[in-house]
């Protein structure tokens, strides 16, 4: 076979041929076979052939366990990919089994109080947050309950984290977790028939929506305040970065209707930005127009960036609420039902208002919003 012919083979065929050649000439559990099965599984996932991907990944796990032991860390990428595959197949119980295995093999190596568990917990938290949108309201609720427990473990380990930049990322992800929980409670309440609920104290639960929401407000606020504190301790932190972090705390207050606290945070953000001469020119990039409040994690931001957009003209009040909605551009004519869904869903979205000298002002605004807003949530 020529090099040109080899390059023309699709990844699935390439891995399948390589696996077949090794299994024909050697033992079916040769160590390097597992990597080929991992590559095959990922290629099948990319082609949306999830059932075949599951079979390939399970074979890879079996080979890893035979060669390296039942608790080998080398099976980690297989287990995470298996969880992703099961999520696409809507096999949520099987996905949890794969994730439990992933957690347990690391827990046997590291104690729960060891900061080396942080990257493991990071991946688990990201998985539950990312797959939330694939589930029903009840299933999403289960995702967030588990994510909350993971977040509590991360929060306990963070004081021992020696990497300030990673700590900032983690605290922001924790704030995003509590933002997602608050959004879920706002839309669906806390009364799902799962037998589990979000926590209200360290040792008890409650059906009080107000109490529960306030708890998540406090936890998210604490996380964002930690970000500000870490940035203040770093010698190379710019005024603009500090101002952005303080403004994000203002966004948090605004989202939870603490308007006076939001105003104070926005004023402090503006003052922080102007500490250095010449930064007035930077201000428009941060505060001269409204911006959507999301607290998105990186993966959610990437996902949102790839989603189809709807350009809207809106009015944004000093409290970040949207009114006077007008569709500027759409690929197709929206029905009355879609327009109704759009305006209804926009009630769950807030924007940081335009700031002049640190003070929120009412302003007209044009921006791109996800096309999913025209669907019923």
XYZ file of C-alpha atoms in Angstrom:
377
model
C 0.000 0.000 0.000
C 1.403 3.434 -0.944
C 1.603 6.355 1.463
C -1.032 8.168 -0.609
C -3.409 5.220 -0.335
C -2.761 5.018 3.416
C -3.628 8.705 3.855
C -6.935 8.178 2.060
C -8.167 5.575 4.568
C -10.663 7.023 7.028
C -9.713 6.882 10.737
C -12.238 4.148 11.577
C -10.893 1.855 8.847
C -7.310 2.670 9.808
C -7.830 1.648 13.425
C -9.906 -1.388 12.473
C -7.203 -2.659 10.090
C -4.446 -2.066 12.659
C -6.400 -3.932 15.352
C -7.170 -6.809 13.012
C -3.508 -7.152 12.005
C -2.311 -7.304 15.623
C -5.044 -9.694 16.768
C -4.311 -12.006 13.819
C -0.567 -12.182 14.449
C -0.386 -11.797 18.219
C -2.340 -12.161 21.458
C -5.740 -10.429 21.538
C -4.713 -8.714 24.769
C -1.401 -7.243 23.607
C -0.811 -4.051 25.587
C -0.665 -1.612 22.652
C -4.049 -2.825 21.431
C -5.780 -0.740 24.084
C -4.537 2.523 22.556
C -5.861 1.439 19.176
C -9.257 0.654 20.689
C -9.263 4.089 22.348
C -8.497 5.729 18.993
C -11.185 3.650 17.318
C -13.716 4.554 20.013
C -13.034 8.276 19.632
C -13.215 8.038 15.820
C -16.581 6.300 16.113
C -17.797 8.989 18.535
C -16.784 11.656 16.019
C -18.866 9.774 13.433
C -21.790 9.562 15.895
C -21.636 5.758 15.884
C -22.092 5.582 19.614
C -23.045 1.937 20.063
C -19.979 0.775 18.128
C -17.872 3.283 20.072
C -19.131 1.821 23.342
C -18.100 -1.686 22.288
C -14.629 -0.531 21.228
C -14.042 1.396 24.457
C -15.243 -1.482 26.629
C -12.770 -3.768 24.861
C -10.009 -1.244 25.524
C -10.904 -1.113 29.237
C -10.808 -4.901 29.428
C -7.335 -5.003 27.867
C -6.078 -2.301 30.250
C -7.390 -4.179 33.268
C -5.907 -7.510 32.170
C -2.478 -5.992 31.517
C -2.261 -3.305 34.190
C -4.725 -4.303 36.922
C -8.345 -3.631 37.793
C -7.508 -0.301 39.414
C -4.994 0.995 36.859
C -5.073 4.739 36.214
C -4.324 4.057 32.538
C -7.991 3.186 31.977
C -9.039 6.769 32.836
C -9.438 8.097 29.246
C -11.467 5.000 28.313
C -13.856 5.507 31.240
C -14.394 9.202 30.477
C -15.032 8.458 26.798
C -17.403 5.646 27.824
C -19.343 8.085 29.990
C -19.589 10.479 27.029
C -20.786 7.657 24.778
C -23.416 6.502 27.260
C -24.656 10.080 27.603
C -25.240 10.244 23.852
C -27.117 6.931 24.058
C -29.136 8.287 27.011
C -27.790 5.439 29.164
C -27.367 7.621 32.236
C -27.038 4.765 34.727
C -24.179 3.251 32.718
C -22.543 6.652 32.382
C -22.580 7.023 36.170
C -20.976 3.580 36.566
C -18.112 4.612 34.262
C -17.651 7.884 36.161
C -17.768 6.117 39.530
C -15.050 3.752 38.299
C -13.007 6.763 37.136
C -13.323 8.405 40.563
C -12.661 5.211 42.546
C -9.399 4.302 40.805
C -8.028 7.739 41.639
C -9.394 7.727 45.167
C -7.463 4.519 45.855
C -4.284 6.323 44.808
C -4.934 9.667 46.493
C -6.718 10.547 49.715
C -9.875 12.701 49.517
C -7.941 15.528 51.200
C -5.085 15.395 48.667
C -4.963 18.355 46.212
C -3.936 15.846 43.518
C -7.629 14.902 43.441
C -8.516 18.364 42.125
C -7.961 17.577 38.406
C -10.084 14.432 38.820
C -12.891 16.375 40.455
C -12.535 19.097 37.780
C -13.242 16.577 35.024
C -16.200 15.100 36.868
C -17.733 18.507 37.567
C -17.267 19.583 33.959
C -18.957 16.391 32.739
C -22.057 16.859 34.889
C -22.363 20.535 33.943
C -21.849 19.909 30.243
C -24.302 17.000 29.977
C -26.992 18.886 31.913
C -28.424 20.263 28.674
C -28.837 16.738 27.251
C -31.253 15.725 29.993
C -34.864 16.277 30.979
C -35.710 18.670 33.812
C -35.636 15.772 36.310
C -32.451 14.308 34.850
C -30.793 17.726 34.790
C -31.755 18.136 38.438
C -29.941 14.868 39.244
C -26.873 16.124 37.360
C -26.790 19.324 39.387
C -27.257 17.540 42.718
C -24.207 15.368 41.971
C -22.299 18.387 40.652
C -23.051 20.244 43.896
C -21.494 17.429 45.941
C -18.407 17.447 43.716
C -18.229 21.228 44.072
C -18.234 20.932 47.862
C -15.226 18.585 47.683
C -13.380 20.953 45.357
C -14.114 23.896 47.661
C -12.623 22.029 50.641
C -9.434 21.259 48.690
C -8.924 24.706 47.145
C -7.165 26.293 50.163
C -4.354 23.763 49.534
C -4.142 24.485 45.801
C -0.679 25.870 45.014
C -1.521 27.238 41.543
C -3.260 30.652 41.823
C -4.324 30.699 38.173
C -5.919 27.267 38.426
C -7.585 28.322 41.675
C -9.180 31.252 39.828
C -10.504 28.902 37.152
C -11.881 26.544 39.809
C -13.556 29.238 41.884
C -15.206 30.624 38.763
C -16.406 27.151 37.838
C -17.895 26.801 41.323
C -19.725 30.110 40.864
C -21.013 28.852 37.524
C -22.257 25.675 39.218
C -24.315 27.677 41.711
C -25.561 29.935 38.911
C -26.815 26.860 37.028
C -28.516 25.503 40.158
C -30.193 28.863 40.782
C -31.379 28.999 37.163
C -32.782 25.486 37.428
C -34.616 26.350 40.653
C -35.982 29.499 39.055
C -37.430 27.547 36.132
C -38.487 24.251 37.703
C -38.470 24.628 41.477
C -36.968 22.137 43.936
C -39.760 19.550 43.875
C -38.629 16.745 41.575
C -39.619 13.145 42.237
C -36.046 11.898 42.555
C -35.826 11.562 46.324
C -32.868 13.981 46.334
C -32.653 17.733 46.682
C -30.163 20.558 46.804
C -28.628 21.259 50.183
C -29.614 24.134 52.413
C -27.154 23.470 55.228
C -24.206 21.141 55.690
C -26.382 18.540 57.365
C -29.964 18.970 56.193
C -32.198 19.698 53.191
C -35.289 21.828 52.747
C -38.054 22.391 50.236
C -37.906 26.140 50.754
C -37.013 27.579 47.350
C -36.070 30.941 48.831
C -33.761 29.419 51.428
C -32.131 27.151 48.863
C -31.649 29.911 46.302
C -30.120 32.205 48.915
C -27.648 29.500 49.882
C -26.451 29.221 46.273
C -26.261 32.998 46.025
C -23.945 33.007 49.062
C -21.765 30.162 47.807
C -21.342 31.681 44.364
C -20.590 35.089 45.898
C -17.943 33.547 48.151
C -16.299 31.898 45.131
C -16.170 35.152 43.131
C -14.803 37.029 46.144
C -12.020 34.443 46.326
C -11.173 35.230 42.692
C -10.860 38.935 43.546
C -8.704 38.169 46.588
C -6.337 35.910 44.625
C -5.956 38.520 41.878
C -5.215 41.223 44.473
C -2.378 39.083 45.850
C -0.731 38.621 42.441
C 1.922 41.249 41.671
C 1.421 41.023 37.904
C -2.382 41.412 37.960
C -3.530 44.302 35.759
C -6.129 46.845 36.839
C -8.291 45.739 33.937
C -8.288 42.119 35.119
C -9.132 43.161 38.667
C -11.893 45.448 37.413
C -13.384 42.642 35.325
C -13.434 40.321 38.347
C -15.124 42.963 40.524
C -17.653 43.685 37.765
C -18.426 39.969 37.580
C -19.223 40.055 41.299
C -21.533 42.970 40.462
C -23.166 40.778 37.816
C -23.713 38.121 40.474
C -25.442 40.591 42.785
C -27.584 41.833 39.904
C -28.631 38.337 38.814
C -29.888 37.649 42.339
C -31.668 41.040 42.565
C -29.233 42.612 45.065
C -29.240 45.858 43.094
C -27.587 48.196 45.582
C -24.724 45.769 46.132
C -24.401 45.445 42.352
C -24.131 49.232 41.986
C -21.403 49.364 44.641
C -19.457 46.609 42.880
C -19.777 48.329 39.499
C -18.553 51.634 40.972
C -15.592 49.863 42.582
C -14.806 48.127 39.280
C -14.735 51.489 37.495
C -12.537 53.049 40.180
C -10.166 50.077 40.002
C -9.910 50.410 36.236
C -9.026 54.090 36.482
C -6.228 53.614 39.011
C -3.697 53.923 36.183
C -3.535 56.935 33.872
C -4.676 56.307 30.340
C -7.067 53.479 31.183
C -10.061 55.644 30.260
C -9.562 54.406 26.699
C -10.014 50.816 27.875
C -13.316 51.534 29.617
C -15.539 51.221 26.518
C -14.441 47.613 26.053
C -15.740 46.766 29.519
C -18.623 49.036 30.357
C -19.820 51.180 27.430
C -22.575 48.760 26.410
C -24.662 46.005 28.022
C -23.287 42.444 28.051
C -25.015 39.128 28.660
C -24.526 37.703 32.167
C -23.813 33.963 31.974
C -20.883 32.966 34.258
C -20.200 30.298 31.623
C -17.521 27.676 32.051
C -15.044 27.290 29.177
C -16.791 24.329 27.611
C -20.165 26.043 27.760
C -18.680 29.167 26.183
C -17.213 27.100 23.352
C -20.554 25.369 22.848
C -22.440 28.664 22.838
C -19.991 30.138 20.336
C -20.770 27.343 17.861
C -24.560 27.630 18.264
C -26.628 29.406 15.621
C -27.394 32.994 16.539
C -30.366 35.295 16.486
C -29.695 39.037 16.265
C -31.977 41.067 18.507
C -32.587 44.714 19.259
C -33.518 45.192 22.925
C -33.736 47.735 25.694
C -31.718 46.938 28.833
C -32.830 48.517 32.107
C -30.550 49.611 34.942
C -31.391 46.299 36.643
C -30.311 44.276 33.593
C -33.811 43.284 32.483
C -34.761 43.049 28.813
C -37.704 44.784 27.104
C -38.740 46.077 23.649
C -37.518 42.928 21.913
C -37.207 43.067 18.129
C -35.702 40.425 15.835
C -33.145 42.056 13.529
C -32.041 39.077 11.488
C -33.112 35.459 11.265
C -32.578 32.643 8.764
C -36.323 32.094 8.652
C -39.602 33.733 9.638
C -40.411 33.147 13.292
C -43.895 31.933 14.153
C -46.024 33.612 16.812
C -45.298 30.683 19.140
C -41.542 31.069 18.609
C -41.761 34.808 19.264
C -43.689 34.061 22.458
C -41.033 31.535 23.554
C -38.289 34.043 22.740
C -39.773 36.801 24.909
C -40.608 34.356 27.684
C -37.113 32.858 27.764
C -35.488 36.281 27.733
C -37.022 36.819 31.178
C -34.473 34.308 32.504
C -31.579 36.230 30.955
C -29.998 39.311 32.458
C -27.445 41.690 31.049
C -24.886 43.850 32.772
C -26.226 47.347 32.081
C -24.261 50.063 30.376
C -22.146 51.891 32.965
C -21.297 55.577 32.942
C -18.823 56.541 35.669
C -19.713 53.307 37.407
C -23.452 54.014 37.400
C -25.917 51.738 35.527
C -27.971 53.492 32.856
C -30.837 52.340 30.641
C -29.634 51.674 27.101
C -30.706 50.309 23.732
C -28.620 47.350 22.650
C -28.143 44.969 19.739
C -26.599 41.564 20.296
C -26.575 37.948 19.134
C -28.483 35.418 21.208
C -28.690 31.595 20.900
C -31.360 30.364 18.491
C -32.504 27.939 21.209
C -34.339 30.887 22.807
C -37.189 30.360 20.339
C -37.819 26.877 21.763
C -39.838 26.133 24.876
C -37.609 25.654 27.930
